[in-house]
Tab-separated table of N, CA and C in Angstrom:
chain	number	residue	atom	x	y	z
A	47	LEU	N	0.832	-1.188	0.000
A	47	LEU	CA	0.000	0.000	0.000
A	47	LEU	C	0.875	1.249	0.000
A	48	THR	N	0.469	2.179	-0.781
A	48	THR	CA	1.190	3.440	-0.793
A	48	THR	C	0.497	4.414	0.138
A	49	VAL	N	1.146	5.526	0.332
A	49	VAL	CA	0.586	6.552	1.207
A	49	VAL	C	-0.688	7.133	0.603
A	50	GLU	N	-0.797	7.158	-0.717
A	50	GLU	CA	-1.947	7.770	-1.366
A	50	GLU	C	-3.211	6.922	-1.228
A	51	GLN	N	-3.073	5.598	-1.147
A	51	GLN	CA	-4.242	4.740	-1.048
A	51	GLN	C	-5.008	4.948	0.264
A	52	PRO	N	-4.355	4.950	1.442
A	52	PRO	CA	-5.121	5.233	2.663
A	52	PRO	C	-5.717	6.634	2.657
A	53	ALA	N	-4.998	7.587	2.086
A	53	ALA	CA	-5.520	8.950	2.025
A	53	ALA	C	-6.764	8.996	1.142
A	54	ALA	N	-6.739	8.257	0.040
A	54	ALA	CA	-7.905	8.226	-0.851
A	54	ALA	C	-9.078	7.540	-0.153
A	55	ALA	N	-8.795	6.459	0.583
A	55	ALA	CA	-9.859	5.770	1.312
A	55	ALA	C	-10.445	6.677	2.388
A	56	GLU	N	-9.594	7.420	3.071
A	56	GLU	CA	-10.056	8.352	4.101
A	56	GLU	C	-10.894	9.463	3.481
A	57	LEU	N	-10.464	9.939	2.326
A	57	LEU	CA	-11.231	10.976	1.615
A	57	LEU	C	-12.605	10.441	1.214
A	58	GLU	N	-12.648	9.209	0.734
A	58	GLU	CA	-13.911	8.607	0.332
A	58	GLU	C	-14.842	8.432	1.533
A	59	LYS	N	-14.278	7.996	2.677
A	59	LYS	CA	-15.086	7.860	3.899
A	59	LYS	C	-15.673	9.203	4.312
A	60	ARG	N	-14.844	10.228	4.259
A	60	ARG	CA	-15.299	11.567	4.647
A	60	ARG	C	-16.387	12.065	3.704
A	61	ARG	N	-16.210	11.797	2.394
A	61	ARG	CA	-17.201	12.233	1.406
A	61	ARG	C	-18.543	11.531	1.652
A	62	VAL	N	-18.495	10.230	1.920
A	62	VAL	CA	-19.713	9.477	2.185
A	62	VAL	C	-20.374	9.970	3.468
A	63	SER	N	-19.572	10.240	4.487
A	63	SER	CA	-20.098	10.727	5.761
A	63	SER	C	-20.759	12.096	5.592
A	64	GLU	N	-20.115	12.975	4.836
A	64	GLU	CA	-20.687	14.301	4.601
A	64	GLU	C	-21.972	14.209	3.784
A	65	ALA	N	-22.000	13.303	2.810
A	65	ALA	CA	-23.206	13.129	2.004
A	65	ALA	C	-24.358	12.604	2.869
A	66	ALA	N	-24.053	11.669	3.769
A	66	ALA	CA	-25.092	11.133	4.659
A	66	ALA	C	-25.594	12.218	5.606
A	67	ALA	N	-24.688	13.041	6.119
A	67	ALA	CA	-25.095	14.126	7.010
A	67	ALA	C	-25.964	15.137	6.266
A	68	LYS	N	-25.596	15.427	5.036
A	68	LYS	CA	-26.372	16.364	4.232
A	68	LYS	C	-27.769	15.797	3.950
A	69	GLU	N	-27.835	14.487	3.681
A	69	GLU	CA	-29.119	13.825	3.437
A	69	GLU	C	-30.005	13.871	4.688
A	70	ARG	N	-29.414	13.613	5.852
A	70	ARG	CA	-30.185	13.683	7.103
A	70	ARG	C	-30.691	15.099	7.355
A	71	GLN	N	-29.843	16.079	7.071
A	71	GLN	CA	-30.244	17.472	7.274
A	71	GLN	C	-31.384	17.841	6.323
A	72	ARG	N	-31.302	17.397	5.080
A	72	ARG	CA	-32.359	17.698	4.115
A	72	ARG	C	-33.658	17.013	4.525
A	73	ASP	N	-33.584	15.755	4.988
A	73	ASP	CA	-34.785	15.056	5.453
A	73	ASP	C	-35.426	15.776	6.637
A	74	ALA	N	-34.591	16.226	7.572
A	74	ALA	CA	-35.118	16.959	8.729
A	74	ALA	C	-35.783	18.260	8.287
A	75	SER	N	-35.191	18.921	7.299
A	75	SER	CA	-35.764	20.164	6.786
A	75	SER	C	-37.118	19.906	6.131
A	76	PHE	N	-37.231	18.836	5.329
A	76	PHE	CA	-38.496	18.500	4.693
A	76	PHE	C	-39.547	18.150	5.729
A	77	LYS	N	-39.167	17.401	6.765
A	77	LYS	CA	-40.123	17.027	7.809
A	77	LYS	C	-40.620	18.269	8.538
A	78	ALA	N	-39.719	19.202	8.830
A	78	ALA	CA	-40.130	20.437	9.504
A	78	ALA	C	-41.072	21.247	8.624
A	79	TYR	N	-40.787	21.298	7.332
A	79	TYR	CA	-41.636	22.027	6.392
A	79	TYR	C	-43.030	21.399	6.334
A	80	ARG	N	-43.081	20.064	6.213
A	80	ARG	CA	-44.377	19.384	6.159
A	80	ARG	C	-45.155	19.598	7.451
A	81	THR	N	-44.474	19.530	8.587
A	81	THR	CA	-45.140	19.743	9.867
A	81	THR	C	-45.709	21.156	9.938
A	82	THR	N	-44.950	22.126	9.491
A	82	THR	CA	-45.412	23.517	9.499
A	82	THR	C	-46.641	23.681	8.615
A	83	ILE	N	-46.605	23.093	7.436
A	83	ILE	CA	-47.745	23.210	6.523
A	83	ILE	C	-48.988	22.556	7.127
A	84	VAL	N	-48.837	21.371	7.703
A	84	VAL	CA	-49.983	20.679	8.292
A	84	VAL	C	-50.540	21.474	9.465
A	85	LEU	N	-49.673	22.009	10.310
A	85	LEU	CA	-50.150	22.797	11.451
A	85	LEU	C	-50.858	24.068	11.000
A	86	LEU	N	-50.331	24.731	9.981
A	86	LEU	CA	-50.998	25.926	9.461
A	86	LEU	C	-52.355	25.582	8.854
A	87	MET	N	-52.421	24.458	8.135
A	87	MET	CA	-53.682	24.035	7.550
A	87	MET	C	-54.700	23.701	8.641
A	88	MET	N	-54.264	22.979	9.656
A	88	MET	CA	-55.175	22.633	10.755
A	88	MET	C	-55.639	23.887	11.483
A	89	GLY	N	-54.736	24.814	11.733
A	89	GLY	CA	-55.100	26.050	12.425
A	89	GLY	C	-56.081	26.884	11.626
A	90	SER	N	-55.841	27.007	10.321
A	90	SER	CA	-56.757	27.805	9.502
A	90	SER	C	-58.121	27.132	9.389
A	91	ASN	N	-58.146	25.807	9.283
A	91	ASN	CA	-59.433	25.099	9.245
A	91	ASN	C	-60.181	25.236	10.565
A	92	TRP	N	-59.450	25.135	11.677
A	92	TRP	CA	-60.089	25.315	12.990
A	92	TRP	C	-60.681	26.718	13.107
A	93	LEU	N	-59.925	27.731	12.683
A	93	LEU	CA	-60.411	29.108	12.740
A	93	LEU	C	-61.657	29.272	11.875
A	94	TYR	N	-61.608	28.742	10.662
A	94	TYR	CA	-62.748	28.853	9.757
A	94	TYR	C	-63.992	28.182	10.341
A	95	ILE	N	-63.837	26.967	10.829
A	95	ILE	CA	-64.986	26.243	11.371
A	95	ILE	C	-65.514	26.915	12.629
A	96	SER	N	-64.620	27.423	13.468
A	96	SER	CA	-65.101	28.083	14.681
A	96	SER	C	-65.846	29.373	14.343
A	97	LEU	N	-65.389	30.095	13.342
A	97	LEU	CA	-66.098	31.318	12.949
A	97	LEU	C	-67.440	30.987	12.313
A	98	VAL	N	-67.474	29.979	11.443
A	98	VAL	CA	-68.729	29.601	10.794
A	98	VAL	C	-69.710	29.081	11.839
A	99	SER	N	-69.247	28.237	12.728
A	99	SER	CA	-70.131	27.665	13.739
A	99	SER	C	-70.649	28.734	14.693
A	100	LYS	N	-69.821	29.702	15.017
A	100	LYS	CA	-70.207	30.708	16.003
A	100	LYS	C	-71.202	31.712	15.443
A	101	TYR	N	-71.012	32.161	14.209
A	101	TYR	CA	-71.827	33.253	13.702
A	101	TYR	C	-72.945	32.815	12.767
A	102	VAL	N	-72.853	31.656	12.172
A	102	VAL	CA	-73.891	31.225	11.244
A	102	VAL	C	-74.877	30.294	11.928
A	103	ILE	N	-74.380	29.372	12.728
A	103	ILE	CA	-75.238	28.386	13.372
A	103	ILE	C	-75.314	28.724	14.856
A	104	ASP	N	-76.443	29.268	15.283
A	104	ASP	CA	-76.608	29.637	16.687
A	104	ASP	C	-77.290	28.528	17.488
A	105	ASP	N	-77.961	27.620	16.815
A	105	ASP	CA	-78.680	26.546	17.486
A	105	ASP	C	-77.691	25.461	17.914
A	106	ALA	N	-77.785	25.017	19.162
A	106	ALA	CA	-76.845	24.018	19.688
A	106	ALA	C	-77.006	22.680	18.980
A	107	ALA	N	-78.239	22.283	18.661
A	107	ALA	CA	-78.466	21.004	17.978
A	107	ALA	C	-77.888	21.048	16.570
A	108	ALA	N	-78.068	22.180	15.900
A	108	ALA	CA	-77.523	22.307	14.547
A	108	ALA	C	-76.001	22.299	14.582
A	109	THR	N	-75.420	22.929	15.612
A	109	THR	CA	-73.964	22.953	15.738
A	109	THR	C	-73.427	21.542	15.968
A	110	SER	N	-74.063	20.782	16.833
A	110	SER	CA	-73.588	19.424	17.090
A	110	SER	C	-73.780	18.547	15.855
A	111	GLY	N	-74.862	18.780	15.104
A	111	GLY	CA	-75.066	18.046	13.847
A	111	GLY	C	-73.994	18.388	12.831
A	112	PHE	N	-73.661	19.678	12.757
A	112	PHE	CA	-72.608	20.128	11.850
A	112	PHE	C	-71.278	19.487	12.216
A	113	VAL	N	-70.957	19.455	13.503
A	113	VAL	CA	-69.709	18.847	13.962
A	113	VAL	C	-69.713	17.346	13.682
A	114	ALA	N	-70.868	16.703	13.873
A	114	ALA	CA	-70.958	15.261	13.603
A	114	ALA	C	-70.743	14.967	12.118
A	115	ILE	N	-71.355	15.763	11.253
A	115	ILE	CA	-71.171	15.585	9.805
A	115	ILE	C	-69.719	15.834	9.424
A	116	LEU	N	-69.149	16.893	9.974
A	116	LEU	CA	-67.756	17.212	9.669
A	116	LEU	C	-66.826	16.102	10.165
A	117	GLY	N	-67.060	15.602	11.368
A	117	GLY	CA	-66.240	14.517	11.900
A	117	GLY	C	-66.369	13.253	11.071
A	118	THR	N	-67.583	12.934	10.640
A	118	THR	CA	-67.799	11.767	9.784
A	118	THR	C	-67.066	11.921	8.467
A	119	LEU	N	-67.130	13.105	7.887
A	119	LEU	CA	-66.429	13.366	6.635
A	119	LEU	C	-64.923	13.206	6.796
A	120	VAL	N	-64.391	13.731	7.879
A	120	VAL	CA	-62.958	13.599	8.137
A	120	VAL	C	-62.575	12.133	8.289
A	121	LEU	N	-63.373	11.357	9.018
A	121	LEU	CA	-63.075	9.932	9.207
A	121	LEU	C	-63.177	9.152	7.899
A	122	VAL	N	-64.150	9.478	7.065
A	122	VAL	CA	-64.276	8.797	5.771
A	122	VAL	C	-63.072	9.106	4.897
A	123	LEU	N	-62.689	10.369	4.849
A	123	LEU	CA	-61.516	10.735	4.053
A	123	LEU	C	-60.247	10.097	4.597
A	124	LEU	N	-60.128	10.001	5.902
A	124	LEU	CA	-58.988	9.319	6.504
A	124	LEU	C	-58.979	7.841	6.110
A	125	GLY	N	-60.137	7.220	6.119
A	125	GLY	CA	-60.239	5.821	5.695
A	125	GLY	C	-59.828	5.634	4.250
A	126	VAL	N	-60.239	6.557	3.385
A	126	VAL	CA	-59.845	6.481	1.976
A	126	VAL	C	-58.329	6.610	1.845
A	127	ARG	N	-57.733	7.530	2.593
A	127	ARG	CA	-56.279	7.702	2.535
A	127	ARG	C	-55.553	6.464	3.029
A	128	VAL	N	-56.043	5.872	4.131
A	128	VAL	CA	-55.403	4.660	4.669
A	128	VAL	C	-55.535	3.516	3.677
A	129	LEU	N	-56.712	3.343	3.103
A	129	LEU	CA	-56.921	2.288	2.120
A	129	LEU	C	-56.025	2.491	0.903
A	130	GLY	N	-55.944	3.712	0.421
A	130	GLY	CA	-55.074	4.013	-0.716
A	130	GLY	C	-53.621	3.741	-0.391
A	131	SER	N	-53.198	4.101	0.801
A	131	SER	CA	-51.821	3.850	1.223
A	131	SER	C	-51.542	2.357	1.295
A	132	MET	N	-52.504	1.596	1.820
A	132	MET	CA	-52.320	0.146	1.917
A	132	MET	C	-52.244	-0.489	0.530
A	133	LEU	N	-53.093	-0.041	-0.388
A	133	LEU	CA	-53.050	-0.564	-1.753
A	133	LEU	C	-51.732	-0.216	-2.437
A	134	TYR	N	-51.249	0.994	-2.208
A	134	TYR	CA	-49.968	1.407	-2.783
A	134	TYR	C	-48.830	0.534	-2.256
A	135	GLN	N	-48.818	0.285	-0.945
A	135	GLN	CA	-47.769	-0.558	-0.366
A	135	GLN	C	-47.866	-1.981	-0.902
A	136	ALA	N	-49.087	-2.492	-1.040
A	136	ALA	CA	-49.264	-3.841	-1.591
A	136	ALA	C	-48.760	-3.902	-3.028
A	137	GLU	N	-49.033	-2.870	-3.800
A	137	GLU	CA	-48.546	-2.828	-5.176
A	137	GLU	C	-47.023	-2.824	-5.220
A	138	ARG	N	-46.399	-2.063	-4.332
A	138	ARG	CA	-44.933	-2.030	-4.285
A	138	ARG	C	-44.362	-3.398	-3.931
A	139	VAL	N	-44.987	-4.086	-2.974
A	139	VAL	CA	-44.505	-5.414	-2.578
A	139	VAL	C	-44.643	-6.385	-3.742
A	140	VAL	N	-45.791	-6.329	-4.430
A	140	VAL	CA	-46.008	-7.240	-5.559
A	140	VAL	C	-45.007	-6.954	-6.665
A	141	LYS	N	-44.785	-5.686	-6.964
A	141	LYS	CA	-43.826	-5.347	-8.022
A	141	LYS	C	-42.415	-5.764	-7.642
A	142	ALA	N	-42.058	-5.589	-6.384
A	142	ALA	CA	-40.709	-5.960	-5.942
A	142	ALA	C	-40.524	-7.470	-5.986
A	143	SER	N	-41.523	-8.220	-5.563
A	143	SER	CA	-41.386	-9.675	-5.567
A	143	SER	C	-41.532	-10.231	-6.973
A	144	CYS	N	-42.251	-9.567	-7.829
A	144	CYS	CA	-42.464	-10.039	-9.194
A	144	CYS	C	-41.158	-9.977	-9.987
A	145	GLY	N	-40.313	-9.025	-9.703
A	145	GLY	CA	-39.053	-8.910	-10.431
A	145	GLY	C	-38.102	-10.049	-10.133
A	146	ARG	N	-38.237	-10.695	-8.984
A	146	ARG	CA	-37.326	-11.766	-8.595
A	146	ARG	C	-37.599	-13.070	-9.329
A	147	CYS	N	-38.857	-13.294	-9.716
A	147	CYS	CA	-39.200	-14.586	-10.322
A	147	CYS	C	-38.914	-14.626	-11.813
A	148	GLY	N	-38.613	-13.506	-12.416
A	148	GLY	CA	-38.282	-13.491	-13.833
A	148	GLY	C	-39.457	-13.169	-14.730
A	149	CYS	N	-40.644	-13.013	-14.170
A	149	CYS	CA	-41.791	-12.735	-15.022
A	149	CYS	C	-41.731	-11.325	-15.602
A	150	SER	N	-40.998	-10.424	-14.943
A	150	SER	CA	-40.895	-9.074	-15.494
A	150	SER	C	-40.082	-9.078	-16.779
A	151	ALA	N	-39.088	-9.967	-16.873
A	151	ALA	CA	-38.321	-10.084	-18.108
A	151	ALA	C	-39.226	-10.609	-19.219
A	152	ARG	N	-40.082	-11.575	-18.892
A	152	ARG	CA	-41.021	-12.110	-19.878
A	152	ARG	C	-42.006	-11.035	-20.309
A	153	ARG	N	-42.455	-10.227	-19.356
A	153	ARG	CA	-43.385	-9.149	-19.679
A	153	ARG	C	-42.731	-8.140	-20.615
A	154	ARG	N	-41.455	-7.831	-20.371
A	154	ARG	CA	-40.741	-6.915	-21.262
A	154	ARG	C	-40.652	-7.488	-22.663
A	155	GLU	N	-40.406	-8.791	-22.779
A	155	GLU	CA	-40.351	-9.415	-24.101
A	155	GLU	C	-41.685	-9.285	-24.815
A	156	LEU	N	-42.778	-9.499	-24.056
A	156	LEU	CA	-44.097	-9.372	-24.670
A	156	LEU	C	-44.388	-7.929	-25.073
A	157	ASP	N	-43.955	-6.973	-24.246
A	157	ASP	CA	-44.161	-5.560	-24.583
A	157	ASP	C	-43.390	-5.172	-25.834
A	158	ILE	N	-42.191	-5.717	-25.960
A	158	ILE	CA	-41.370	-5.412	-27.140
A	158	ILE	C	-41.993	-6.046	-28.371
A	159	ALA	N	-42.533	-7.254	-28.228
A	159	ALA	CA	-43.105	-7.964	-29.366
A	159	ALA	C	-44.490	-7.436	-29.739
A	160	ALA	N	-45.153	-6.725	-28.827
A	160	ALA	CA	-46.501	-6.237	-29.106
A	160	ALA	C	-46.448	-5.148	-30.162
A	161	PRO	N	-47.366	-5.195	-31.128
A	161	PRO	CA	-47.359	-4.173	-32.184
A	161	PRO	C	-47.876	-2.829	-31.646
A	162	GLU	N	-47.377	-1.772	-32.215
A	162	GLU	CA	-47.831	-0.437	-31.836
A	162	GLU	C	-49.207	-0.194	-32.422
A	163	VAL	N	-50.075	0.423	-31.642
A	163	VAL	CA	-51.438	0.710	-32.115
A	163	VAL	C	-51.513	2.125	-32.584
């Protein structure tokens, strides 16, 4: 080994370490940004609903009905998001496992052999 080889290996380690640190910093920045956006959205929606409920709907029964409808809507939309997320993850698992058995290569052959429409 020459003196340059350990120095090059050390340089490569440092470069990889700096790249990983930069990636972690960027991920933390994105997470903070997403958290800020979600909190601002929740705050503005809370303000809007509290103003609408306070000045438009004065009846307590109507207000509770409005809150019940709104809560049901939020839960339904949450269910749709969870279901969509689960389907997406299942699709990723199927695609990842499908590539291992070789059927994706066969599919590519069929796609190449298929005539253009």
